[in-house]
Tab-separated table of C-alpha atoms in Angstrom:
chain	number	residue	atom	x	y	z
A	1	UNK	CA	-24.118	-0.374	-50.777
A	2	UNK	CA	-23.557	2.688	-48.478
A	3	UNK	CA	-23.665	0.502	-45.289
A	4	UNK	CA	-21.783	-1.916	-46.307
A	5	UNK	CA	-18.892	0.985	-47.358
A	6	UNK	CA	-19.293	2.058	-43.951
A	7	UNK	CA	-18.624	-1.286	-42.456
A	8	UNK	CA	-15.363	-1.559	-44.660
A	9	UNK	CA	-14.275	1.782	-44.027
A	10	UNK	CA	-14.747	1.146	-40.154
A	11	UNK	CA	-12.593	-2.306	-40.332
A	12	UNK	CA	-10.410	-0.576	-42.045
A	13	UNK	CA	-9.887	2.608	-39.296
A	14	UNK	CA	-9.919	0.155	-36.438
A	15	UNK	CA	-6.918	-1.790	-38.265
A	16	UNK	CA	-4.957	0.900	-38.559
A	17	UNK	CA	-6.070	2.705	-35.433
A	18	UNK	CA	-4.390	-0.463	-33.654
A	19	UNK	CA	-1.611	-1.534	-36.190
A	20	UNK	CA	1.133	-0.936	-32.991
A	21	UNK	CA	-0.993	-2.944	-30.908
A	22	UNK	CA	0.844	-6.364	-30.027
A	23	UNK	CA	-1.491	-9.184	-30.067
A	24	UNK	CA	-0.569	-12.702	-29.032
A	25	UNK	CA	-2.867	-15.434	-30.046
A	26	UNK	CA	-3.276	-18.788	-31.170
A	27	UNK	CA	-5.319	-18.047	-33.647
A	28	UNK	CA	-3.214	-14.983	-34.863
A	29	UNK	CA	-6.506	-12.283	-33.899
A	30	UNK	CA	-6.307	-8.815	-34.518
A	31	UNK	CA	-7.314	-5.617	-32.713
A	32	UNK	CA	-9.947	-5.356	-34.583
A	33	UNK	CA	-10.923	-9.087	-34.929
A	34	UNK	CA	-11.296	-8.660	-30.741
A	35	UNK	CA	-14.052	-5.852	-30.862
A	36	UNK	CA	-17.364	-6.942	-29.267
A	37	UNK	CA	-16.221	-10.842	-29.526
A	38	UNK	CA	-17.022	-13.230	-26.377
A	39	UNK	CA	-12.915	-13.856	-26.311
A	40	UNK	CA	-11.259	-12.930	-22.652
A	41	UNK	CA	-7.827	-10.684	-22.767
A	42	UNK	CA	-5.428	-9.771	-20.454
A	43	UNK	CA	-4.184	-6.236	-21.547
A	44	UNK	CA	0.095	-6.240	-19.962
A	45	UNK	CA	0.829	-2.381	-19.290
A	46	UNK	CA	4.414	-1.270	-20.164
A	47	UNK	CA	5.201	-0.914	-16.857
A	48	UNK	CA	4.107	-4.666	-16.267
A	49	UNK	CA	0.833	-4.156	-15.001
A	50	UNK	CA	-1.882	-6.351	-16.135
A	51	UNK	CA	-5.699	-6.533	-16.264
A	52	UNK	CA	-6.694	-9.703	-17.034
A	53	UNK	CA	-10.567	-11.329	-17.387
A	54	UNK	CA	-11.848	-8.254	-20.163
A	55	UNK	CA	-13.194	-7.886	-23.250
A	56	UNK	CA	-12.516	-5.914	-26.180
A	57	UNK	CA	-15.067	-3.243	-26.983
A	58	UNK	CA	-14.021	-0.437	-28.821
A	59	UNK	CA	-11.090	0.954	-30.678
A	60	UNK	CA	-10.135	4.645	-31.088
A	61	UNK	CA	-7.891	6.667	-32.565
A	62	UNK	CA	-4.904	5.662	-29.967
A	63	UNK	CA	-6.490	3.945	-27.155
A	64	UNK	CA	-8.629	0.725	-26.660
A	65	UNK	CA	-11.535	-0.393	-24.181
A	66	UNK	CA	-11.917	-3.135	-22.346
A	67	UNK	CA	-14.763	-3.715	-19.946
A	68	UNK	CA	-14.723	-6.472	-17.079
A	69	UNK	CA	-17.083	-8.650	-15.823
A	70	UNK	CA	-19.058	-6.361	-13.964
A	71	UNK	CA	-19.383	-3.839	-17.212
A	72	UNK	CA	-16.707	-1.886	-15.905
A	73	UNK	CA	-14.807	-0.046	-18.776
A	74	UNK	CA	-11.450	0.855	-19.224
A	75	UNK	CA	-9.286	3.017	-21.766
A	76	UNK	CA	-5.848	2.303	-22.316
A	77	UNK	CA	-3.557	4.492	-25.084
A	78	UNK	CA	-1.932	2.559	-27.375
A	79	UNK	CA	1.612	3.740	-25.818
A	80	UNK	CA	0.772	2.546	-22.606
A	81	UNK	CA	0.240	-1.183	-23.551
A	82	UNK	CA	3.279	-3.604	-24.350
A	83	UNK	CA	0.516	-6.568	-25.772
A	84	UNK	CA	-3.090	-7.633	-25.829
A	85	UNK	CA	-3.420	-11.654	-24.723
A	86	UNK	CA	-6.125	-13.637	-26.082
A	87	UNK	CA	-6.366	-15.804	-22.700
A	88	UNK	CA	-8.362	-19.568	-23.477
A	89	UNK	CA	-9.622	-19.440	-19.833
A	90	UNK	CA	-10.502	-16.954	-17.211
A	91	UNK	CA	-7.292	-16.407	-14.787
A	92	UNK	CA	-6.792	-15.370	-11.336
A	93	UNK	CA	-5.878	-11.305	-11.605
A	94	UNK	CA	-3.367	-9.874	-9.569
A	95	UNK	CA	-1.294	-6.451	-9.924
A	96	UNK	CA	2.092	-7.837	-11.117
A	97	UNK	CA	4.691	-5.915	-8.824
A	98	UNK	CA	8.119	-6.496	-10.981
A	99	UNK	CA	10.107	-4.855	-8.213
A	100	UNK	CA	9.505	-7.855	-5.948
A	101	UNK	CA	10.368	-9.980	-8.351
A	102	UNK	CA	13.782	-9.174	-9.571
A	103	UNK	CA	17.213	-8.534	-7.937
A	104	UNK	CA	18.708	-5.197	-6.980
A	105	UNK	CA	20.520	-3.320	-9.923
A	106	UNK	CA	24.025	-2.455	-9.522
A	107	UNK	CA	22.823	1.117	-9.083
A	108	UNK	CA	20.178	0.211	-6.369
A	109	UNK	CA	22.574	-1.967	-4.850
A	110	UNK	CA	24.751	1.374	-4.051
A	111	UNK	CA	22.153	3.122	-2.738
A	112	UNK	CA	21.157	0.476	-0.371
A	113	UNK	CA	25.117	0.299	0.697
A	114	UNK	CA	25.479	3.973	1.199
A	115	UNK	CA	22.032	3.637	3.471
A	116	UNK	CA	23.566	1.422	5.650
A	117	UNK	CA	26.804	2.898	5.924
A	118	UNK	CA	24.999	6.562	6.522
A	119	UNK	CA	22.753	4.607	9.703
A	120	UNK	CA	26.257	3.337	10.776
A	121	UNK	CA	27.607	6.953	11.277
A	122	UNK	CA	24.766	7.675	13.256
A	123	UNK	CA	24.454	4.903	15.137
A	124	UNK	CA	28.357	5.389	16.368
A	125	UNK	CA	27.870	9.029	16.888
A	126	UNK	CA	24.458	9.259	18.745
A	127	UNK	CA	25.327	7.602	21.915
A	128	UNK	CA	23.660	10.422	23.954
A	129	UNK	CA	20.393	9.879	21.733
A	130	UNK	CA	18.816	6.748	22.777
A	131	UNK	CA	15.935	7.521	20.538
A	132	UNK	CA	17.603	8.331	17.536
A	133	UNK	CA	20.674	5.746	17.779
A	134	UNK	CA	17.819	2.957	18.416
A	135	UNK	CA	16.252	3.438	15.012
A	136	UNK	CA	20.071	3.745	12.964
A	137	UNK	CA	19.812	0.601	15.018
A	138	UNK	CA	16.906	-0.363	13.309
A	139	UNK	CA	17.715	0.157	9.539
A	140	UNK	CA	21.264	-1.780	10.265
A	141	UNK	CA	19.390	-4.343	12.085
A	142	UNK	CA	17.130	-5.255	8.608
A	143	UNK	CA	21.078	-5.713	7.300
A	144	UNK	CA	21.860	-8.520	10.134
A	145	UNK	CA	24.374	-5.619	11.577
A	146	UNK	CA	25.555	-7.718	14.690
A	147	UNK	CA	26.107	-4.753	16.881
A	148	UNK	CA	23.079	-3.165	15.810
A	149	UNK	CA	20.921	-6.382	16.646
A	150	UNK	CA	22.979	-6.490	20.176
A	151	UNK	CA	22.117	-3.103	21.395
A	152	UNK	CA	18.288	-3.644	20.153
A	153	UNK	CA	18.302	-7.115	22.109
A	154	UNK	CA	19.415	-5.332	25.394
A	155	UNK	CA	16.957	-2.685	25.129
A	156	UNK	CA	14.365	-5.312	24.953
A	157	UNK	CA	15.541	-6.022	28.362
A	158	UNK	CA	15.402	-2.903	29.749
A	159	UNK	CA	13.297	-1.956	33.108
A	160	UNK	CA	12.155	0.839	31.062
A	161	UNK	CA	8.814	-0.462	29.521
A	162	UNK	CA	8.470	2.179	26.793
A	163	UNK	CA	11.885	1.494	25.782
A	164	UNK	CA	11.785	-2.272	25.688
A	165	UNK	CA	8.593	-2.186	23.332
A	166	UNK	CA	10.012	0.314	20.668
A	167	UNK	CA	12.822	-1.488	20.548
A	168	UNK	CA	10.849	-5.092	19.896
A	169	UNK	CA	9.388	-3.185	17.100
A	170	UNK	CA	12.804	-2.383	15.450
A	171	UNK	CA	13.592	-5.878	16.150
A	172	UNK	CA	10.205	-7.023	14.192
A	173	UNK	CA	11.487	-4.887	11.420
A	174	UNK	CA	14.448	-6.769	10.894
A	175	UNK	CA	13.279	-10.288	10.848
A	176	UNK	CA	14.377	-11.507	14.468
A	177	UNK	CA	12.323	-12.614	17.821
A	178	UNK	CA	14.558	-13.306	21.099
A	179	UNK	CA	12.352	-14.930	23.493
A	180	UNK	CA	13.104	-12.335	25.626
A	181	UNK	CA	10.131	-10.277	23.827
A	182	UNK	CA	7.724	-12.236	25.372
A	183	UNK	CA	8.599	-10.883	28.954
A	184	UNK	CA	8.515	-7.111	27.301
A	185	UNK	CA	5.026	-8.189	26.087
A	186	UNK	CA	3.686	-9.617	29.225
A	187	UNK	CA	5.124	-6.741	31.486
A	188	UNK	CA	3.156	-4.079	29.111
A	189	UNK	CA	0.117	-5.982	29.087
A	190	UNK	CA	0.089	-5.599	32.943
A	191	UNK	CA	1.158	-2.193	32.944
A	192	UNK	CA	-1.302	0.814	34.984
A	193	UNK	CA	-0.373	3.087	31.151
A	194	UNK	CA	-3.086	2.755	28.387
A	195	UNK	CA	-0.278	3.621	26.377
A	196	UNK	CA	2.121	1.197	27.190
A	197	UNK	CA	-0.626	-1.742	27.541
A	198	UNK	CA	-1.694	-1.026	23.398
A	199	UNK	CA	2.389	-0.909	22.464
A	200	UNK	CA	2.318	-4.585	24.048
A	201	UNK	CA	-0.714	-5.205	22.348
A	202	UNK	CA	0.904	-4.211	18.980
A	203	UNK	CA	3.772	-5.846	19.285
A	204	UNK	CA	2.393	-9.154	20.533
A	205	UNK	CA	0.191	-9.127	17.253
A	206	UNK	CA	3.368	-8.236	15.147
A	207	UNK	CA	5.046	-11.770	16.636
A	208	UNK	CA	1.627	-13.458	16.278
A	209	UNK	CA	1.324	-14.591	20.146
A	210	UNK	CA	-1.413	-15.769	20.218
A	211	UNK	CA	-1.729	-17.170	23.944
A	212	UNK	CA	-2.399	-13.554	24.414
A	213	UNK	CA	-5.358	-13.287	22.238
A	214	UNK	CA	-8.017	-13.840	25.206
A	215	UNK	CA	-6.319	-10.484	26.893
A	216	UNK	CA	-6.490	-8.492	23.418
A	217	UNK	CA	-10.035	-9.252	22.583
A	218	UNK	CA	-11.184	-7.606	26.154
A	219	UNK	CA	-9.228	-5.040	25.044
A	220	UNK	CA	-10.988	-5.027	21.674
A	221	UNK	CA	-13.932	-4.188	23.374
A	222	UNK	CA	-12.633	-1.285	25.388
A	223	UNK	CA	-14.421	2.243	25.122
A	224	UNK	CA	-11.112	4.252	24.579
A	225	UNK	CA	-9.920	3.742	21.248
A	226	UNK	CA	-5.981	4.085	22.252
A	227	UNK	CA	-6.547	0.986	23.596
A	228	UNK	CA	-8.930	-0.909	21.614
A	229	UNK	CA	-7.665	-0.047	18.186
A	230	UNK	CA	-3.998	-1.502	18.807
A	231	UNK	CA	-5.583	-4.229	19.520
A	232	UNK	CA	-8.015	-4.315	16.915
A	233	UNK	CA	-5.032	-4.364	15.026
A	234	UNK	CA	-2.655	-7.106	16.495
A	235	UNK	CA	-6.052	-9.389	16.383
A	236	UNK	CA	-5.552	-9.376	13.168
A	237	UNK	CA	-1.934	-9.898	12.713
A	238	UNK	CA	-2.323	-13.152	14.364
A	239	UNK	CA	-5.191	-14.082	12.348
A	240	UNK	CA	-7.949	-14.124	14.850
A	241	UNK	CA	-10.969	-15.133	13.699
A	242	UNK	CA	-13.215	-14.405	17.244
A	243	UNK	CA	-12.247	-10.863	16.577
A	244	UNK	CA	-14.165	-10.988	13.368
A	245	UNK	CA	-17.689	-9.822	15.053
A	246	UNK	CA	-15.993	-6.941	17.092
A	247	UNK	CA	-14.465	-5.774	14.019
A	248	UNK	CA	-17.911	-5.763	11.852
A	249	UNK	CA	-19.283	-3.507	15.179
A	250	UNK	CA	-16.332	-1.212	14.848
A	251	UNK	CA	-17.246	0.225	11.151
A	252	UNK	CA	-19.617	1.983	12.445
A	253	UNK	CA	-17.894	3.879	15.460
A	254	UNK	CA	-17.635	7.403	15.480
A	255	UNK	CA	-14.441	7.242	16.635
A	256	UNK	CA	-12.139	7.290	12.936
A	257	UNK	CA	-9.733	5.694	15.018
A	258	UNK	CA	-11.324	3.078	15.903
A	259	UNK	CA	-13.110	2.794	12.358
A	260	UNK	CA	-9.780	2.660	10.556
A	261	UNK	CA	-8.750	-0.358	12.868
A	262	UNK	CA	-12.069	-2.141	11.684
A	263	UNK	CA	-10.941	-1.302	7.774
A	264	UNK	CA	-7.312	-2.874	8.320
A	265	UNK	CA	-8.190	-5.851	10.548
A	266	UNK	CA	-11.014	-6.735	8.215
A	267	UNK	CA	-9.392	-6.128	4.826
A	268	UNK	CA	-6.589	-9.250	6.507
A	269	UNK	CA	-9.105	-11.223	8.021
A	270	UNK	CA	-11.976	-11.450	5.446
A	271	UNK	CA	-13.294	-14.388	4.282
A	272	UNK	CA	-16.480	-15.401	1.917
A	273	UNK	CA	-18.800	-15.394	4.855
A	274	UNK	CA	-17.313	-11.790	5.902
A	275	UNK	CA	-17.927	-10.440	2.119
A	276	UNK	CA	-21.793	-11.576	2.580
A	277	UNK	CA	-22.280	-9.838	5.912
A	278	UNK	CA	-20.938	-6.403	4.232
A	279	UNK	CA	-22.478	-7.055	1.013
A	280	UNK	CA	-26.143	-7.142	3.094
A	281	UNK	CA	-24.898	-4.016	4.954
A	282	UNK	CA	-23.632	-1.887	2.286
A	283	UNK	CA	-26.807	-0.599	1.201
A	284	UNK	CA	-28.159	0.426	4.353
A	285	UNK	CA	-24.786	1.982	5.814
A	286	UNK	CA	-24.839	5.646	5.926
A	287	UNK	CA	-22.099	8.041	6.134
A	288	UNK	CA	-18.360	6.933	7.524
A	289	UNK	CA	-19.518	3.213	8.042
A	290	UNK	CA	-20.195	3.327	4.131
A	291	UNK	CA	-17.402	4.480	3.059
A	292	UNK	CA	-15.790	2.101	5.554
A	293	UNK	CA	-17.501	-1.019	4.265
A	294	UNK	CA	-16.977	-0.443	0.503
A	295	UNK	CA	-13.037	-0.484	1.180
A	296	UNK	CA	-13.289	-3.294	3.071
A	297	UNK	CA	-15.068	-4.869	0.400
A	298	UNK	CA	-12.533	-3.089	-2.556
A	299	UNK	CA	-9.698	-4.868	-0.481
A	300	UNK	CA	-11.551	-8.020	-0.561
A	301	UNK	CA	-11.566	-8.283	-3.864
A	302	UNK	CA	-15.387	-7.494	-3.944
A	303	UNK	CA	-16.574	-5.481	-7.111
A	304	UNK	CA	-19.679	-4.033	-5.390
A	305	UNK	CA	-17.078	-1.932	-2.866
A	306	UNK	CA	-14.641	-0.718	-6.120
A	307	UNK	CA	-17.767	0.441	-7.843
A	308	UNK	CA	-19.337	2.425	-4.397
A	309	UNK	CA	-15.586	3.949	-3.917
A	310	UNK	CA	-15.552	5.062	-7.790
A	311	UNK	CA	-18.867	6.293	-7.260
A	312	UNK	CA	-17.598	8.510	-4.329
A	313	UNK	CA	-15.138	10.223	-6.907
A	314	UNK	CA	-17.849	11.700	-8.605
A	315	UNK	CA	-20.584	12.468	-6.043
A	316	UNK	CA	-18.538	12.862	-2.826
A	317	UNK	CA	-15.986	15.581	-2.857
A	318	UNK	CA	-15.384	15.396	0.826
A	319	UNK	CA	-14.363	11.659	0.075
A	320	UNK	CA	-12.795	11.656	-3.375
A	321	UNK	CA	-9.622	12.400	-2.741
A	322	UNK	CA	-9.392	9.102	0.044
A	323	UNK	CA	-11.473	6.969	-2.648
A	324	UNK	CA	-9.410	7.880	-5.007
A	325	UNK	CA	-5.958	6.804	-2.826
A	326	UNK	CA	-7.045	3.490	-2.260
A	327	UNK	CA	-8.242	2.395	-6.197
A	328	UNK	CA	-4.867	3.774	-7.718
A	329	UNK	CA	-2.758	2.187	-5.101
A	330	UNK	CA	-4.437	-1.100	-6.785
A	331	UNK	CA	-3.848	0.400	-10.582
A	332	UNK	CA	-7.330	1.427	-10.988
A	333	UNK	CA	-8.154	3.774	-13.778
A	334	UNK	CA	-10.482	5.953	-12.880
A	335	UNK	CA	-8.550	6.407	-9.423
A	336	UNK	CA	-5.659	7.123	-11.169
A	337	UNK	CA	-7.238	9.471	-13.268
A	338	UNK	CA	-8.537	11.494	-10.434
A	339	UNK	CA	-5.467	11.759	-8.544
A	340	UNK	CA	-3.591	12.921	-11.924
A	341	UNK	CA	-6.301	16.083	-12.622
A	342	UNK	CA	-6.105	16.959	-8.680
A	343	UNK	CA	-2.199	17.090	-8.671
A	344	UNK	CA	-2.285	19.676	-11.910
A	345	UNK	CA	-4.516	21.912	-9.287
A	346	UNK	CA	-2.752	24.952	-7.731
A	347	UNK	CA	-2.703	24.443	-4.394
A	348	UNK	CA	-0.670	26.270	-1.337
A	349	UNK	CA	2.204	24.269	-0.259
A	350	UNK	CA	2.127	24.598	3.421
A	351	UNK	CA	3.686	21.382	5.287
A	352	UNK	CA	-0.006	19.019	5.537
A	353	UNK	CA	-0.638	20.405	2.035
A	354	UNK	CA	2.263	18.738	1.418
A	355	UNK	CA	2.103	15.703	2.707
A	356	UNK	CA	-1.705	15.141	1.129
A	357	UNK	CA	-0.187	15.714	-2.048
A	358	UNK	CA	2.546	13.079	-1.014
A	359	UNK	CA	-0.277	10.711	-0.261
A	360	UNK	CA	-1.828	11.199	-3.565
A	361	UNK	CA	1.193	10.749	-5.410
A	362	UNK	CA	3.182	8.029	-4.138
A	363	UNK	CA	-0.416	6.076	-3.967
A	364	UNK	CA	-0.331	6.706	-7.883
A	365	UNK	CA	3.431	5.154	-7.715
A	366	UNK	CA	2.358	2.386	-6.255
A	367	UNK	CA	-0.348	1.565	-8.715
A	368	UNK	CA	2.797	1.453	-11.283
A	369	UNK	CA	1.976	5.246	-12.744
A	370	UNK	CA	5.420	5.936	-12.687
A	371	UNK	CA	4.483	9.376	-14.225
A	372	UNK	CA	4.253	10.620	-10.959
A	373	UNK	CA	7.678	10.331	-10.001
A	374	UNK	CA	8.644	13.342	-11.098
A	375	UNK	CA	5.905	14.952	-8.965
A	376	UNK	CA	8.417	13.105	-5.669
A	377	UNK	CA	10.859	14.525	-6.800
A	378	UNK	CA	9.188	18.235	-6.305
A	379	UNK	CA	7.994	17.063	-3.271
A	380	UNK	CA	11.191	15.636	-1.518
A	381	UNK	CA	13.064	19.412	-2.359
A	382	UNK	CA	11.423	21.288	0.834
A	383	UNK	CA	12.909	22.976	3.198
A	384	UNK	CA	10.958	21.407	5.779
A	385	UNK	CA	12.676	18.437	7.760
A	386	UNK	CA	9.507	16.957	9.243
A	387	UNK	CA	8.070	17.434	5.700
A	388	UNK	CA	10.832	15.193	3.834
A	389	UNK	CA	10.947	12.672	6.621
A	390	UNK	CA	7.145	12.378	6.082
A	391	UNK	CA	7.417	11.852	2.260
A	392	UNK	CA	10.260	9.409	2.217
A	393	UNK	CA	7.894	7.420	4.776
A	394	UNK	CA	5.394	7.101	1.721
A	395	UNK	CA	7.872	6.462	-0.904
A	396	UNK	CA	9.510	3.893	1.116
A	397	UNK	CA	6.175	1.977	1.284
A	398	UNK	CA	5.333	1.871	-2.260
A	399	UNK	CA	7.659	-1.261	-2.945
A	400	UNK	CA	8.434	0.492	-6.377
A	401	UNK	CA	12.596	0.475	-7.031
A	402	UNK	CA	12.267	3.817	-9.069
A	403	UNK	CA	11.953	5.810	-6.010
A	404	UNK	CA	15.148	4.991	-5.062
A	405	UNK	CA	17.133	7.915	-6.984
A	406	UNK	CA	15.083	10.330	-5.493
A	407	UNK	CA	15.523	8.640	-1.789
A	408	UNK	CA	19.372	8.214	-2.360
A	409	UNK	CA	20.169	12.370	-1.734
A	410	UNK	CA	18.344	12.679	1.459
A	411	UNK	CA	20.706	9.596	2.746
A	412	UNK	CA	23.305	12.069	3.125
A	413	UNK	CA	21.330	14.535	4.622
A	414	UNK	CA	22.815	16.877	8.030
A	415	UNK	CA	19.703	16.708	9.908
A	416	UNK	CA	20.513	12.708	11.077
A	417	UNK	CA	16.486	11.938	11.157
A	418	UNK	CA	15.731	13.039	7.804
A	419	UNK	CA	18.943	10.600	6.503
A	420	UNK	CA	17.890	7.410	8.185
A	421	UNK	CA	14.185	7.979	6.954
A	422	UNK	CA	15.862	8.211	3.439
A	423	UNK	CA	17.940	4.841	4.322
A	424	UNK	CA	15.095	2.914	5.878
A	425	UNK	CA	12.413	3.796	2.757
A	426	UNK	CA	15.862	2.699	0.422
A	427	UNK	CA	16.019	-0.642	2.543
A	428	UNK	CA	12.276	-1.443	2.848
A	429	UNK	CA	12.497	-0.300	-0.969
A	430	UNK	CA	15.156	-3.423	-1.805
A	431	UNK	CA	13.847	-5.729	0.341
A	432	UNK	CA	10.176	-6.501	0.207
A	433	UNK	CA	9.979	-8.466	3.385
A	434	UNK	CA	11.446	-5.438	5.505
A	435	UNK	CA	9.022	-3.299	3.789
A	436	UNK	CA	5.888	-5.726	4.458
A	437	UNK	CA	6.718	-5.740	8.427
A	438	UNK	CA	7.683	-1.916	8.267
A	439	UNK	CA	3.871	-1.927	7.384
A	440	UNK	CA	2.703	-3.663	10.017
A	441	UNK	CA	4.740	-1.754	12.277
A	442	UNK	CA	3.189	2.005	11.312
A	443	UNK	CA	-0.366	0.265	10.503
């Protein structure tokens, strides 16, 4: 008789525990009809985030756990959840971006305008400052500005190599390829500068040319890593698959430079057969390569990498804070979580101080924790120019519209660099095709 209270009083806390819990199913379920059942959910987030392909296993006083199919649990609070979906099937998961989805506001649509009208001023007053009036050249050109896209196109042309290759870059930015880029490309490839040889290398993997892909895998393979991680890189733009074997060698450089390469060309170019090979060599990787192969695998899609890079949280404090950037960028809890107890540490804001933090936090914005956007907005009030232009780097990357109020002061900025950082991260912001190539431009 005592048990069997128990049991009723139990139903009875988890029903009202969960009584502002949204539920949609066919067969009208509760919360509390979910617990420990074999039925698949997809928990939607209020900000629109979803995790789909998890079970229901417990019920508190204002949260609810899911675990996946790898035993992975999950809290959410109840005020964090819009509905619980009783799905009939597994489903493919993927983090639901919103922002990409929907059309400017009338309010974001402003702060785009005043962007482009602020890169405008600069780009008619700085005619003594190649450097700077090439990138207000740059943010107009992503807004099919035909003077802007005329001066870009004639510094592609220019004897200056240097010159000619930033400016193909600006030009990648903005959507458009004059053949003359090709000539740019094939003029740095021949050049006697390592650096100008990896800009062509760069930007013939941002235009996918791939008659040059012969030329960048010898480069691949070079000793320096100025030279062989740009094109590590472009290999992978262009989707080359016999770069695939130089990349697996590259995780375990000592060279981070080259290392990172092998993390971003991998993470585009993996396949099943890729996910294998660093399955068999995660266990046995030491060190950098380790921490290298789990995000490779994380990016992949792989569970085995998310649970090494969790793992790292807790055992690694040299690599927690990293670990930690790349699950919340994806939504991950226990990222998330980590990020959110570092960022309530004291901690001495000197200008990299500064910029980690920035890391940490728009990597949280990203993941659609939208609580941190008040942390920006601490962040984007320093004194420090290089500082700002820095942070509205990040926040222009994170894709997420909400940023944009905090952009839209520094668009009116004196210092002229700081005010086309803030108009570029508004544009790549509103459009997320500009955004996706500004990517591959700073990769």
């Amino acid at each position: 008789m005592q048990r069997l209270a128990l049991v009723l009083a139990a139903a009875l806390f988890i029903g009202l525990a969960g009584a502002d819990v949204r539920v949609v199913s066919p067969e009208n379920h509760t919360l509390g009809d979910l617990v420990d059942e074999p039925l698949l959910v997809t928990v939607v987030l209020s900000q629109g985030a979803r995790h789909a392909n998890v079970r229901v296993v417990d019920v508190g006083p204002n949260y609810v756990a899911v675990v996946d199919e790898e035993g992975r649990r999950s809290p959410y609070l109840f005020n964090s959840i819009r509905e619980i979906r009783v799905q009939d099937d597994p489903v493919e998961a993927r983090r639901f971006v919103l922002d990409e989805a929907r059309a400017l506001t009338e309010e974001e649509q402003v702060i785009v305008n005043r962007a482009v009208s602020r890169a405008r001023e600069v780009f008619e007053a700085a005619t003594g400052n190649q450097p700077l009036r090439m990138q207000a050249a740059g943010v107009l050109a992503t807004r099919a500005d035909v003077a802007a896209r005329r001066y870009l196109n004639q510094l592609v042309q220019s004897n200056d190599r240097q010159t000619a290759l930033s400016a193909a870059q600006w030009l990648y930015v903005a959507g458009e390829e004059p053949e003359s880029i090709r000539q740019t490309v094939e003029r740095g490839l021949d050049s006697g500068s390592r650096q100008i040889r990896a800009e062509a290398a760069t930007v013939a993997g941002l235009y996918r040319y791939t008659e040059y892909e012969d030329r960048l895998l010898e480069m691949a393979r070079d000793r320096l890593a100025e030279i062989a991680a740009p094109a590590a890189k472009a290999l992978a733009h262009m989707g080359s698959e016999a770069a695939i074997p130089i990349l697996l060698d590259m995780l375990g450089e000592p060279s981070g430079e080259k290392g990172e390469a092998a993390v971003y060309g991998l993470s585009l170019l993996g396949d099943d057969q890729v996910r294998e090979t660093l399955r068999g060599r995660l266990d046995r990787a030491t060190g950098a390569a380790h921490f290298r192969i789990a995000r490779v695998l994380h990016k992949l899609g792989d569970s085995a990498g998310t649970n090494v890079l969790r793992q790292e949280i807790h055992d690694t404090p040299t690599l927690a804070r990293d670990a930690a950037i790349v699950l919340a960028r994806d939504g991950d809890f226990e990222g998330r979580r980590h990020l959110n107890d570092r960022l309530r540490e004291r901690y001495d804001p000197y200008p990299q101080a500064v910029i980690r933090r920035a890391r940490m936090v728009t990597a949280l914005i990203e993941g659609q924790d939208r609580r941190a956007l008040s942390a920006l907005r601490q962040l984007l009030q320093s004194d420090n120019a290089a500082v700002n232009r820095a942070i509205l780097n990040l926040a222009g990357e994170t894709g997420v519209r909400s940023v944009m109020p905090f952009v839209a002061p520094h668009i009116n900025s004196a210092n002229d660099q700081v005010a086309l950082a803030a108009s570029l991260a508004a544009v790549a912001t509103g459009d997320p095709r500009v955004r996706q190539r500004l990517k591959e431009v700073r990769a």
